[in-house]
Amino acid sequence: MLAAARPDLTAARARVAALAERCGRDPEQVLAVERLSHLSGVDPARVPRVLAGTAAELPLCERVHRRFLRLRATRRDKHGREWSLSAIAEDFDAPGASLGPLNAGTGLPRLGHAAGVHRFFGVYAGFLLADSKSAVERALATSGSGPGGRADGAADDLERLSYLTGITPEGIRLTLDGNPPELPLKEQVRRRFEHLRRTRPRADGQAHSLSAIAGSFDASGQSLTRLAQGEGLPNLAAAAGIQRFYGVESGFLLADDTEALADALTGIERDMHAAERPAENPMLAVMRAHDVRSIVTRAGRLSPAGWKSLADHLDDLLAREGQLGRPAAAPTTPSAPAPRRAGHDGTAGRAPDRTGDHDLTTHAGTAEGEAR
C-alpha cells in the first residue's frame, strides 16, 4: 500500500486497543512501546512520534543500519550476547566482513544478504526495508491478530491471493498444504517482479517500462534489465524502489511463499474484521436515506429513450455538484443483472456496458460500491 493511502495509525492503534479489550487482554501490554518497537524495528523513542505522524522518515541507508542494530540488540544468543557478524553471515555462506558496512552504517547490504539477515533473526522479509509508518502499521496488525491469523474461506480465493503475493495459484495450493515451492532467491525475485509488471499495468493496460520504474528512484532502466531477464538480483535500494513504485509491502520481493501467503491472509482477515461493522459506514446511511435501490428498480421499467433522458439529467446534476469526474462502480442493469466473477483483487468482475441501459446504475452504483 502506498504510504499516502495508509490508514491513520492513531485510529489503527485505537482499533487494536478495542480488540484487545474484547479478547480480555490488557491494551497497555499489547500496545507497549517496547513491544511495537520489537516487532517493527523502529527505535522506541520514535514509536510515539510515528504513531502521531510527526516523525520525519530516515534515509534508506540509515534506516537499514538502525534496524540491523536493533535486531542484534533485541535477538540475542542463548548466553544473552549479541550475535557476531561472522555467525550471522555464516548462516547464508558469506564472510562476516560483508556485513561490516551495514553494521557501521556506511553502506547497504546486497539483496541476498538482506534476505539472509531476515531469515537468521526470524523477522518478516521487509524488516530492514520498511519505512517507519508501514513498519509500525504492521506491528499494530500483528498485535491485534487472533490465533492462527487466517480468515475462514480466504484460502479459497486463489486468484486474489496470487495477486496479493505474486505466487502462482498452484504454488499457493502447495504452500497451504505445507509444501511450499523452493525457488532460488534470484528466480523468486524475478517472478515477483514480472508479476508486478503484469498485474499492475499503466492506465492503458501496458506494463510500466523499466525506465519508468527505475526513474522513480533515480536510476536507469538498464539497471533493471538483468533482473527482468532473470540474470541477477537488484541492489537493496532498487528493490526498495520497485516495491515503493508499485505500492506493495516492503518485503514483497524477498518474502518466501509461506510468509507472503501468511501476510496476505492476515490482511484479508483484517479487512473482514473491518467489514463486520457496515453500519459504521456513512455511505450506507446515505443509501438508505435516498432509497437508491428503489430508484434503480423503478428506473428499470423505462424505455431506452427514457434511460438516456434520465442518464443525461443525472449527468447534469452531478456536474453541478462537481461529482461528474468521479470513478464509477461496476455497471449492471437492474432488470438483468450481469453475472459476477472474482477478479485478481477479489472484487467482483465488471460486466460489459450495454448501450442506453447502464448509465443510471453506473451513477447509483458509485454510491453502492463505495458503501460496500
XYZ file of C-alpha atoms in Angstrom, residues 46 49-50 53-59 63 66 132-133:
14
model
C 10.467 7.195 17.592
C 6.098 10.176 17.020
C 5.494 7.723 14.178
C 2.568 11.229 12.261
C 5.261 13.697 13.346
C 8.399 11.602 12.745
C 10.472 12.500 9.699
C 11.421 9.457 7.630
C 15.047 8.337 7.719
C 17.163 7.814 4.592
C 17.033 3.096 8.411
C 19.357 1.119 12.688
C 8.653 3.660 9.767
C 4.945 4.106 9.138
